[in-house]
Amino acid sequence: MSDPVAPCSRPTADAPPLRTSITLPQPGTVLLDVHGEVDTLTAPPLEQALSDLLAEQEADRLVVDLSGVTFLASSGLAVLIRAAHRAADRRLRLRLVTASRAVRRPLQITGSEQLFDMYEDVSAAVD
Amino acid sequence: MSDPVAPCSRPTADAPPLRTSITLPQPGTVLLDVHGEVDTLTAPPLEQALSDLLAEQEADRLVVDLSGVTFLASSGLAVLIRAAHRAADRRLRLRLVTASRAVRRPLQITGSEQLFDMYEDVSAAVD
Amino acid sequence: MSDLDFPTSAETLDGVSTVEVRTSANAALIPTIRAVASDLAARADFDLDAISDLRMAVDEACATLVDVAAPSSSLRCTFLVRRERIEVRAEVNAGQPDAAVSTDTFGWRVLQTLADDVQALRTPGVDGNGPTVGIRLDKHAGDAPR
Amino acid sequence: MSDLDFPTSAETLDGVSTVEVRTSANAALIPTIRAVASDLAARADFDLDAISDLRMAVDEACATLVDVAAPSSSLRCTFLVRRERIEVRAEVNAGQPDAAVSTDTFGWRVLQTLADDVQALRTPGVDGNGPTVGIRLDKHAGDAPR
Ligand SMILES: Nc1ncnc2c1ncn2[C@@H]1O[C@H](COP(=O)(O)OP(=O)(O)O)[C@@H](O)[C@H]1O
Ligand SMILES: Nc1ncnc2c1ncn2[C@@H]1O[C@H](COP(=O)(O)OP(=O)(O)O)[C@@H](O)[C@H]1O
């Protein structure tokens, strides 16, 4: 799996426990990379990062890589779900990359998986 | 690194947080494998396992693989140090395999490293 | 809502281990309470899904309570570790006289999904103090092999 | 030995976060207190050696105190998380009237090596109760990059 080389990298504002960055791995694809814990304190910066992702009007493929997320609270789920609805307004489905139980489990038990296209690694999601 | 096939395996009594087993990877070499946390509750079963190791009179190479140890308290250190003294009585030095900071750090800061021959992987230690 | 009957010491009664964690009612300290929940569940041989669920449920309960806690007050979270299940009671002193745990939120629905049983607790305040509000939840160890 | 002056609530004073953990004075619960120590140190950006040292120091302090605690009593451990350092105070009610923390052991020497500062604490018991004995220790974050 080769990490796509980013022609453009904009780190977004982040409290220490959450790091986000947006890259354009290929034309028409925007990738939001998220690292850390998404809880009541860090859901707001995640929401901001998702807004930045959704602001990419040229893109028709929006990928959120959650492989580096080690905890996902309901506040974080709610932010993802709202972003899915905003993407749906543009007739797009968000692609989520989920590698760990800490992320998959909350999406599963709330039945939210159906709102997203799910991938197990980022190379498949951006392809 | 190939794990030596054990001609003889005797699991010793263990509380859930500590698992020990003794194998003879090759003639003259006895290997004590330790997994778990060594604290005030689990130092006694470790001491018993070390006694079993030292009881192998035919062996001239005594190896303690601590790669699977995730915590080492002073009570565990004291048990290792006593075993080193008992080995010294037989003009042997215990070989310790330490892979993690959780084990290396306590040995370093107490200056106990000098009592052992230290290895970073088990294949080098049994060789 | 039922009355609070909060254990005040950390005795071991009938094989129940009790761990009580008290922090300032500040969202920045919830991660530490999550860590306690994970650690206790892992040591109680919960399966991996059950550990993940308990961690998330405890986070949700604490986040809900911190939201209604009085300024500079504390969050108290007690874990009763039984055979095959952990009971958690979290509570705060609320700032507003009419404060209560909202049970009509997305968070509460998630909490109900995560825990095997969950209850909002409330004891009215005396002498003009705000009420004590809390959440009690129960989580079973699960049966999947670890 | 100095007097115990144990914080009873979990306020945030002057940017100090306080986390208090109370368990039965039982060695089986010390791993959970270790987990709290590791978690707080990691979040306070301690370097990896300092995290490891604090975890071991807290374990040592608690193990020492559990040894002298009265039957069915509790172990109280308070973490004061400051900028660049964590102060830990652990205490138990001792069973024997003459109980004290032994400072002539291998364990105590290790504790002195692990912590930047360590003190044994003791308050005589009143009305025939055993004394309260405790250990206070200080650990700095270290400066190695993580
Ligand atoms: N049971 C559910 N499953 C999936 N999504 C839900 C569910 N309940 C609410 N949502 C979504 O979660 C988001 C946040 O819900 P909202 O009601 O605003 O939060 P809250 O209930 O905490 O006030 C909304 O976008 C909503 O569509
Ligand atoms: N500073 C030290 N460095 C290395 N080993 C030590 C040190 N102090 C004691 N030991 C060894 O640790 C072991 C346990 O020490 P001991 O005095 O029996 O324990 P305690 O002091 O807890 O009663 C002994 O084998 C002793 O040789």
mmCIF file of N, CA and C in Angstrom, chain A residues 37-41 70-75 77-78 81 101-102 105-106 108-110 112, chain C residues 27-28 30-31 34 48-50 52-53 55-56 59-60 63 67 106-107 110 113-114 139:
data_model
loop_
_atom_site.group_PDB
_atom_site.id
_atom_site.type_symbol
_atom_site.label_atom_id
_atom_site.label_comp_id
_atom_site.label_asym_id
_atom_site.label_seq_id
_atom_site.Cartn_x
_atom_site.Cartn_y
_atom_site.Cartn_z
ATOM 1 N N GLU A 37 -8.113 11.012 19.466
ATOM 2 C CA GLU A 37 -9.367 10.603 20.084
ATOM 3 C C GLU A 37 -10.445 11.624 19.759
ATOM 4 N N VAL A 38 -11.597 11.145 19.313
ATOM 5 C CA VAL A 38 -12.706 12.048 19.006
ATOM 6 C C VAL A 38 -13.732 11.941 20.133
ATOM 7 N N ASP A 39 -13.728 12.933 21.012
ATOM 8 C CA ASP A 39 -14.704 12.932 22.095
ATOM 9 C C ASP A 39 -15.351 14.305 22.174
ATOM 10 N N THR A 40 -15.991 14.607 23.281
ATOM 11 C CA THR A 40 -16.733 15.853 23.376
ATOM 12 C C THR A 40 -15.833 17.082 23.195
ATOM 13 N N LEU A 41 -14.546 16.958 23.579
ATOM 14 C CA LEU A 41 -13.618 18.081 23.424
ATOM 15 C C LEU A 41 -13.118 18.227 21.998
ATOM 16 N N THR A 70 -8.304 6.535 17.792
ATOM 17 C CA THR A 70 -8.243 5.503 18.826
ATOM 18 C C THR A 70 -9.462 5.504 19.738
ATOM 19 N N PHE A 71 -10.330 6.498 19.581
ATOM 20 C CA PHE A 71 -11.570 6.521 20.360
ATOM 21 C C PHE A 71 -12.579 7.374 19.612
ATOM 22 N N LEU A 72 -13.828 6.920 19.565
ATOM 23 C CA LEU A 72 -14.881 7.671 18.876
ATOM 24 C C LEU A 72 -16.130 7.685 19.754
ATOM 25 N N ALA A 73 -16.436 8.854 20.311
ATOM 26 C CA ALA A 73 -17.609 9.005 21.183
ATOM 27 C C ALA A 73 -18.844 9.346 20.361
ATOM 28 N N SER A 74 -20.007 9.352 20.999
ATOM 29 C CA SER A 74 -21.246 9.656 20.273
ATOM 30 C C SER A 74 -21.192 11.067 19.698
ATOM 31 N N SER A 75 -20.502 11.988 20.393
ATOM 32 C CA SER A 75 -20.377 13.353 19.868
ATOM 33 C C SER A 75 -19.615 13.349 18.538
ATOM 34 N N LEU A 77 -19.488 10.648 16.504
ATOM 35 C CA LEU A 77 -20.404 9.981 15.569
ATOM 36 C C LEU A 77 -21.387 10.984 14.981
ATOM 37 N N ALA A 78 -21.947 11.829 15.870
ATOM 38 C CA ALA A 78 -22.958 12.795 15.429
ATOM 39 C C ALA A 78 -22.370 13.722 14.378
ATOM 40 N N ILE A 81 -22.106 11.855 11.162
ATOM 41 C CA ILE A 81 -23.428 11.648 10.571
ATOM 42 C C ILE A 81 -23.928 12.937 9.911
ATOM 43 N N ARG A 101 -11.302 -1.492 15.908
ATOM 44 C CA ARG A 101 -12.559 -1.707 16.610
ATOM 45 C C ARG A 101 -13.072 -0.416 17.250
ATOM 46 N N ALA A 102 -12.140 0.435 17.734
ATOM 47 C CA ALA A 102 -12.529 1.676 18.408
ATOM 48 C C ALA A 102 -13.377 2.572 17.510
ATOM 49 N N ARG A 105 -16.767 -0.263 15.841
ATOM 50 C CA ARG A 105 -17.798 -0.658 16.793
ATOM 51 C C ARG A 105 -18.874 0.426 16.993
ATOM 52 N N PRO A 106 -18.494 1.683 17.256
ATOM 53 C CA PRO A 106 -19.531 2.712 17.405
ATOM 54 C C PRO A 106 -20.387 2.882 16.149
ATOM 55 N N GLN A 108 -21.046 0.557 13.937
ATOM 56 C CA GLN A 108 -21.884 -0.641 13.817
ATOM 57 C C GLN A 108 -23.090 -0.578 14.737
ATOM 58 N N ILE A 109 -22.822 -0.390 16.034
ATOM 59 C CA ILE A 109 -23.920 -0.548 16.993
ATOM 60 C C ILE A 109 -24.972 0.538 16.854
ATOM 61 N N THR A 110 -24.619 1.681 16.242
ATOM 62 C CA THR A 110 -25.621 2.720 16.037
ATOM 63 C C THR A 110 -26.266 2.599 14.662
ATOM 64 N N SER A 112 -24.970 3.265 11.909
ATOM 65 C CA SER A 112 -24.597 4.413 11.068
ATOM 66 C C SER A 112 -23.788 4.012 9.839
ATOM 67 N N ALA C 27 -14.267 18.227 31.219
ATOM 68 C CA ALA C 27 -14.210 17.238 30.133
ATOM 69 C C ALA C 27 -12.782 16.761 29.862
ATOM 70 N N ALA C 28 -11.789 17.591 30.199
ATOM 71 C CA ALA C 28 -10.394 17.215 29.925
ATOM 72 C C ALA C 28 -9.953 16.010 30.754
ATOM 73 N N ILE C 30 -12.034 13.364 31.483
ATOM 74 C CA ILE C 30 -12.807 12.164 31.139
ATOM 75 C C ILE C 30 -11.926 11.071 30.506
ATOM 76 N N PRO C 31 -10.935 11.435 29.685
ATOM 77 C CA PRO C 31 -10.088 10.377 29.126
ATOM 78 C C PRO C 31 -9.476 9.465 30.193
ATOM 79 N N ARG C 34 -12.119 7.066 31.261
ATOM 80 C CA ARG C 34 -12.213 6.039 30.210
ATOM 81 C C ARG C 34 -11.122 5.000 30.368
ATOM 82 N N LEU C 48 -13.471 -8.102 23.676
ATOM 83 C CA LEU C 48 -12.982 -6.826 23.145
ATOM 84 C C LEU C 48 -14.118 -5.868 22.790
ATOM 85 N N ASP C 49 -15.237 -6.388 22.284
ATOM 86 C CA ASP C 49 -16.379 -5.513 21.999
ATOM 87 C C ASP C 49 -16.938 -4.923 23.286
ATOM 88 N N ALA C 50 -17.014 -5.747 24.326
ATOM 89 C CA ALA C 50 -17.573 -5.276 25.597
ATOM 90 C C ALA C 50 -16.656 -4.225 26.232
ATOM 91 N N SER C 52 -14.725 -2.140 24.558
ATOM 92 C CA SER C 52 -14.939 -0.945 23.739
ATOM 93 C C SER C 52 -16.270 -0.279 24.105
ATOM 94 N N ASP C 53 -17.313 -1.073 24.276
ATOM 95 C CA ASP C 53 -18.635 -0.524 24.622
ATOM 96 C C ASP C 53 -18.625 0.146 25.992
ATOM 97 N N ARG C 55 -16.073 1.422 27.596
ATOM 98 C CA ARG C 55 -15.280 2.651 27.524
ATOM 99 C C ARG C 55 -16.121 3.788 26.942
ATOM 100 N N MET C 56 -16.868 3.489 25.880
ATOM 101 C CA MET C 56 -17.677 4.510 25.225
ATOM 102 C C MET C 56 -18.863 4.914 26.110
ATOM 103 N N ASP C 59 -17.624 7.157 28.890
ATOM 104 C CA ASP C 59 -17.349 8.479 28.314
ATOM 105 C C ASP C 59 -18.629 9.266 28.133
ATOM 106 N N GLU C 60 -19.627 8.614 27.574
ATOM 107 C CA GLU C 60 -20.908 9.264 27.299
ATOM 108 C C GLU C 60 -21.565 9.740 28.600
ATOM 109 N N ALA C 63 -19.543 12.683 30.048
ATOM 110 C CA ALA C 63 -19.688 13.900 29.238
ATOM 111 C C ALA C 63 -21.049 14.543 29.492
ATOM 112 N N ASP C 67 -21.610 18.319 31.565
ATOM 113 C CA ASP C 67 -22.402 19.400 30.966
ATOM 114 C C ASP C 67 -23.346 20.090 31.944
ATOM 115 N N PHE C 106 -29.436 12.026 21.156
ATOM 116 C CA PHE C 106 -28.714 10.986 20.430
ATOM 117 C C PHE C 106 -27.758 10.249 21.378
ATOM 118 N N GLY C 107 -27.059 11.035 22.216
ATOM 119 C CA GLY C 107 -26.117 10.445 23.166
ATOM 120 C C GLY C 107 -26.768 9.421 24.091
ATOM 121 N N VAL C 110 -27.482 6.254 22.236
ATOM 122 C CA VAL C 110 -26.242 5.484 22.070
ATOM 123 C C VAL C 110 -25.901 4.762 23.378
ATOM 124 N N THR C 113 -27.828 1.727 23.838
ATOM 125 C CA THR C 113 -27.358 0.655 22.963
ATOM 126 C C THR C 113 -26.089 0.005 23.516
ATOM 127 N N LEU C 114 -25.227 0.835 24.117
ATOM 128 C CA LEU C 114 -23.925 0.340 24.589
ATOM 129 C C LEU C 114 -24.026 -0.490 25.861
ATOM 130 N N LYS C 139 -22.788 -3.297 32.590
ATOM 131 C CA LYS C 139 -22.280 -3.888 31.353
ATOM 132 C C LYS C 139 -21.795 -5.303 31.634
#
